[in-house]
Amino acid sequence: MKIKLVDQVVRSFKVAKVFRENTDKINAIDFSPNGEHLISCSEDDQIVIYDCEKGTQTRTVNSKKYGVDLIHFTHGNNTAIHSSTKVDDTIRYLSLHDNKYLRYFPGHTKKVISLCISPVEDTFLSGSLDKTLRLWDLRSPNCQGVMHLPGRPVAAYDPDGLIFAAGVNSESIKLYDLRSFDKGPFVTFKLNPEKECDWTGLKFSRDGKTILISTNGSIIRLVDAFHGTPLQTFTGHLNNKGIPIESSFSPDSQFIFSGSTDGRVHVWNADTGYKICVLNGDHPGPVQCVQFNPKYMMLSSACTNMAFWLPTIDDPAFI
């Protein structure tokens, strides 16, 4: 029985499960590609893995020495990469089932602020406050390529893993072909520079047509992925703490979800920019992370607590 994601179904989402494993704010979450697992990392140096089908926490791994941020599953459920918050700015490749590091990726000289894994192969991108974007292969500790940029970079792969976008200095998006990235971007979109916030994340929609720009302010932007045309600006959510609040697409690219420092989740229609609803899950702190499961009809949001949301509509008219 499949439920179609329409406005009324989105409005019906309620928190089905709350996990209180963390003592500090959760700073990144990531679903496995098959939607069966969710991984989170927190400023208390804990990595927590959840089973999305059973709604249970399956494992906790500590990263006390290096700290942990920007965690991502690789293509399996048993390995992840993450940036560090202590010691240095090396990226680490972790085996989750035995809590051992498989490889280190040194190179960045300042905090890593962007990390994304290719949807099709064992490569990943990292962007840092050292104004470089680096391309890596999980099988080698050596950087495969470096792009020196004029400002702070955030990056994302397109859904086919053929190109990547680099958001630079909160004012331009550069598109690179992965097979010839050393030749520089094949197109650059100039946008109006942000005055009161920085870009903190880029995401392509699943259909590859649009790019969502997250910020550390109370504004989210949606641009056309082919022409760089501004399509929508989403506002009305609160970010009075200057934190990088995540915004995400639904898997059908129709809806935009964002956290808020008021502890609620805000939802807009991607095409019209119209706000569909504000979901209240009784988060006691700012919701920094929000993602929709790529395979199952569930949403996750996180402050210091992790919440799993499910729709409460079972009307056959929506199926």
Coordinates of C-alpha atoms in Angstrom, one line a residue, residues 36-244:
E36 CA 16.7 1.2 6.1
H37 CA 19.2 3.0 8.4
L38 CA 19.8 6.5 9.7
I39 CA 23.1 7.7 11.1
S40 CA 23.6 10.8 13.2
C41 CA 26.5 12.6 14.9
S42 CA 26.4 15.0 17.8
E43 CA 28.6 17.6 19.5
D44 CA 28.8 15.1 22.4
D45 CA 31.1 13.1 20.1
Q46 CA 28.6 10.3 19.6
I47 CA 27.7 8.5 16.4
V48 CA 24.2 6.8 16.7
I49 CA 22.8 4.4 14.1
Y50 CA 19.0 3.8 13.9
D51 CA 17.0 1.1 12.2
C52 CA 14.2 3.0 10.3
E53 CA 12.0 -0.1 9.7
K54 CA 11.9 -1.1 13.3
G55 CA 12.2 2.4 14.8
T56 CA 15.0 1.4 17.1
Q57 CA 18.5 2.5 17.9
T58 CA 20.9 -0.2 16.8
R59 CA 24.4 1.1 17.8
T60 CA 26.4 3.9 19.3
V61 CA 30.0 4.6 18.4
N62 CA 32.1 7.2 20.2
S63 CA 34.6 9.5 18.5
K64 CA 35.9 11.2 21.7
K65 CA 39.4 11.9 20.3
Y66 CA 38.6 13.6 17.0
G67 CA 35.0 14.7 17.5
V68 CA 32.5 14.2 14.6
D69 CA 30.5 16.3 12.2
L70 CA 29.1 16.0 8.6
I71 CA 28.6 12.3 8.8
H72 CA 27.6 10.3 5.7
F73 CA 27.1 6.7 5.0
T74 CA 29.2 5.4 2.1
H75 CA 27.5 2.9 -0.2
G76 CA 27.1 0.3 2.4
N77 CA 25.4 0.4 5.8
N78 CA 28.6 -0.5 7.7
T79 CA 30.9 2.4 6.8
A80 CA 30.8 6.1 7.0
I81 CA 32.9 9.2 6.5
H82 CA 33.0 12.2 8.7
S83 CA 34.8 15.5 9.4
S84 CA 36.5 16.2 12.7
T85 CA 35.9 18.8 15.4
K86 CA 39.1 18.2 17.3
V87 CA 42.9 17.6 16.7
D88 CA 42.9 18.5 13.0
D89 CA 40.8 18.9 9.9
T90 CA 41.4 15.4 8.5
I91 CA 38.4 13.5 7.1
R92 CA 38.0 10.0 8.5
Y93 CA 36.6 6.8 7.0
L94 CA 35.1 4.6 9.7
S95 CA 34.0 1.0 9.9
L96 CA 30.9 1.0 12.0
H97 CA 30.6 -2.6 12.9
D98 CA 34.0 -2.8 14.7
N99 CA 34.6 1.0 15.3
K100 CA 37.9 1.1 13.4
Y101 CA 39.2 3.8 11.1
L102 CA 39.8 2.4 7.6
R103 CA 41.5 5.4 6.1
Y104 CA 42.4 9.0 6.8
F105 CA 42.1 11.9 4.3
P106 CA 44.5 14.7 5.3
G107 CA 44.8 17.9 3.4
H108 CA 42.5 20.6 4.6
T109 CA 44.1 23.2 6.8
K110 CA 40.8 24.7 8.2
K111 CA 37.4 23.5 9.3
V112 CA 35.6 21.3 6.8
I113 CA 32.2 22.8 6.2
S114 CA 30.9 20.6 3.3
L115 CA 31.1 16.9 2.7
C116 CA 29.1 14.8 0.2
I117 CA 29.5 11.4 -1.3
S118 CA 28.9 10.5 -4.9
P119 CA 25.6 8.7 -5.6
V120 CA 27.2 6.3 -8.0
E121 CA 30.8 5.6 -7.1
D122 CA 33.3 5.6 -4.2
T123 CA 34.3 9.2 -4.5
F124 CA 33.4 12.2 -2.3
L125 CA 33.9 16.0 -2.2
S126 CA 34.9 18.1 0.8
G127 CA 34.9 21.9 1.1
S128 CA 36.7 23.8 3.8
L129 CA 37.2 27.3 5.2
D130 CA 40.7 27.1 3.7
K131 CA 38.8 28.0 0.5
T132 CA 39.5 24.7 -1.3
L133 CA 37.2 22.0 -2.6
R134 CA 38.8 18.6 -2.7
L135 CA 37.9 15.5 -4.6
W136 CA 38.7 12.1 -3.0
D137 CA 38.5 8.4 -3.7
L138 CA 37.6 6.2 -0.7
R139 CA 40.3 3.7 -1.8
S140 CA 43.2 6.2 -1.6
P141 CA 44.3 8.7 1.1
N142 CA 45.6 11.0 -1.5
C143 CA 43.5 13.8 -2.8
Q144 CA 42.4 13.3 -6.4
G145 CA 42.0 17.0 -7.2
V146 CA 41.9 20.4 -5.6
M147 CA 40.0 23.5 -6.6
H148 CA 41.2 26.8 -5.1
L149 CA 38.2 29.1 -4.8
P150 CA 37.7 32.8 -3.9
G151 CA 35.6 32.1 -0.8
R152 CA 34.0 29.5 1.4
P153 CA 32.7 26.6 -0.6
V154 CA 29.7 24.2 -0.2
A155 CA 29.3 21.4 -2.7
A156 CA 26.8 18.8 -4.0
Y157 CA 26.7 16.0 -6.6
D158 CA 23.9 15.9 -9.1
P159 CA 21.7 12.7 -8.9
D160 CA 23.6 11.0 -11.7
G161 CA 27.0 11.6 -10.2
L162 CA 28.2 13.2 -13.4
I163 CA 28.6 16.8 -12.3
F164 CA 29.0 18.6 -9.1
A165 CA 28.0 22.1 -8.0
A166 CA 30.2 24.4 -5.8
G167 CA 28.5 27.3 -4.1
V168 CA 31.2 29.9 -3.5
N169 CA 31.2 32.9 -1.2
S170 CA 27.4 32.8 -0.8
E171 CA 27.0 34.4 -4.2
S172 CA 27.8 32.1 -7.1
I173 CA 27.3 28.5 -8.1
K174 CA 29.9 26.8 -10.3
L175 CA 29.1 23.6 -12.1
Y176 CA 31.9 21.1 -12.9
D177 CA 32.1 18.0 -15.1
L178 CA 33.6 15.2 -12.9
R179 CA 35.5 13.9 -15.9
S180 CA 37.2 17.2 -16.6
F181 CA 36.9 19.2 -13.4
D182 CA 40.6 20.3 -13.7
K183 CA 39.6 22.4 -16.7
G184 CA 37.4 24.5 -14.3
P185 CA 33.7 25.0 -14.2
F186 CA 31.7 24.7 -17.4
V187 CA 29.2 27.3 -16.2
T188 CA 29.0 29.8 -13.4
F189 CA 25.7 31.3 -12.1
K190 CA 26.0 34.6 -10.3
L191 CA 23.3 35.2 -7.7
N192 CA 22.6 38.2 -5.5
P193 CA 25.1 38.0 -2.7
E194 CA 23.6 37.2 0.7
K195 CA 23.8 40.2 3.0
E196 CA 23.1 38.7 6.4
C197 CA 23.9 35.0 6.2
D198 CA 26.2 32.5 4.6
W199 CA 25.3 29.5 2.4
T200 CA 25.8 26.4 4.5
G201 CA 24.6 23.6 2.1
L202 CA 23.6 22.7 -1.4
K203 CA 21.3 19.9 -2.5
F204 CA 20.1 18.8 -6.0
S205 CA 16.5 17.7 -6.2
R206 CA 16.1 14.0 -7.1
D207 CA 15.0 14.9 -10.6
G208 CA 18.2 17.0 -11.0
K209 CA 16.2 20.1 -12.1
T210 CA 16.7 22.4 -9.1
I211 CA 19.3 23.2 -6.4
L212 CA 18.4 24.0 -2.8
I213 CA 20.6 26.4 -0.9
S214 CA 20.6 26.2 2.9
T215 CA 21.9 29.1 5.0
N216 CA 22.8 30.0 8.6
G217 CA 20.1 32.7 8.4
S218 CA 16.3 32.6 8.1
I219 CA 16.2 32.2 4.3
I220 CA 16.4 29.3 1.9
R221 CA 16.8 29.6 -1.8
L222 CA 15.8 27.4 -4.7
V223 CA 17.5 27.9 -8.1
D224 CA 17.2 26.3 -11.5
A225 CA 20.0 23.8 -11.9
F226 CA 20.4 24.4 -15.7
H227 CA 20.2 28.2 -15.9
G228 CA 20.8 29.4 -12.3
T229 CA 17.5 31.3 -12.3
P230 CA 16.2 32.1 -8.8
L231 CA 12.9 30.2 -8.5
Q232 CA 11.8 30.5 -4.9
T233 CA 12.8 32.0 -1.6
F234 CA 11.5 30.2 1.5
T235 CA 11.1 32.2 4.7
G236 CA 9.1 32.3 7.8
H237 CA 11.2 29.8 9.8
L238 CA 13.3 31.2 12.6
N239 CA 17.1 31.1 12.8
N240 CA 18.1 33.7 15.4
K241 CA 21.3 31.7 16.4
G242 CA 23.2 31.8 13.1
I243 CA 23.4 28.0 12.9
P244 CA 23.5 26.0 9.7

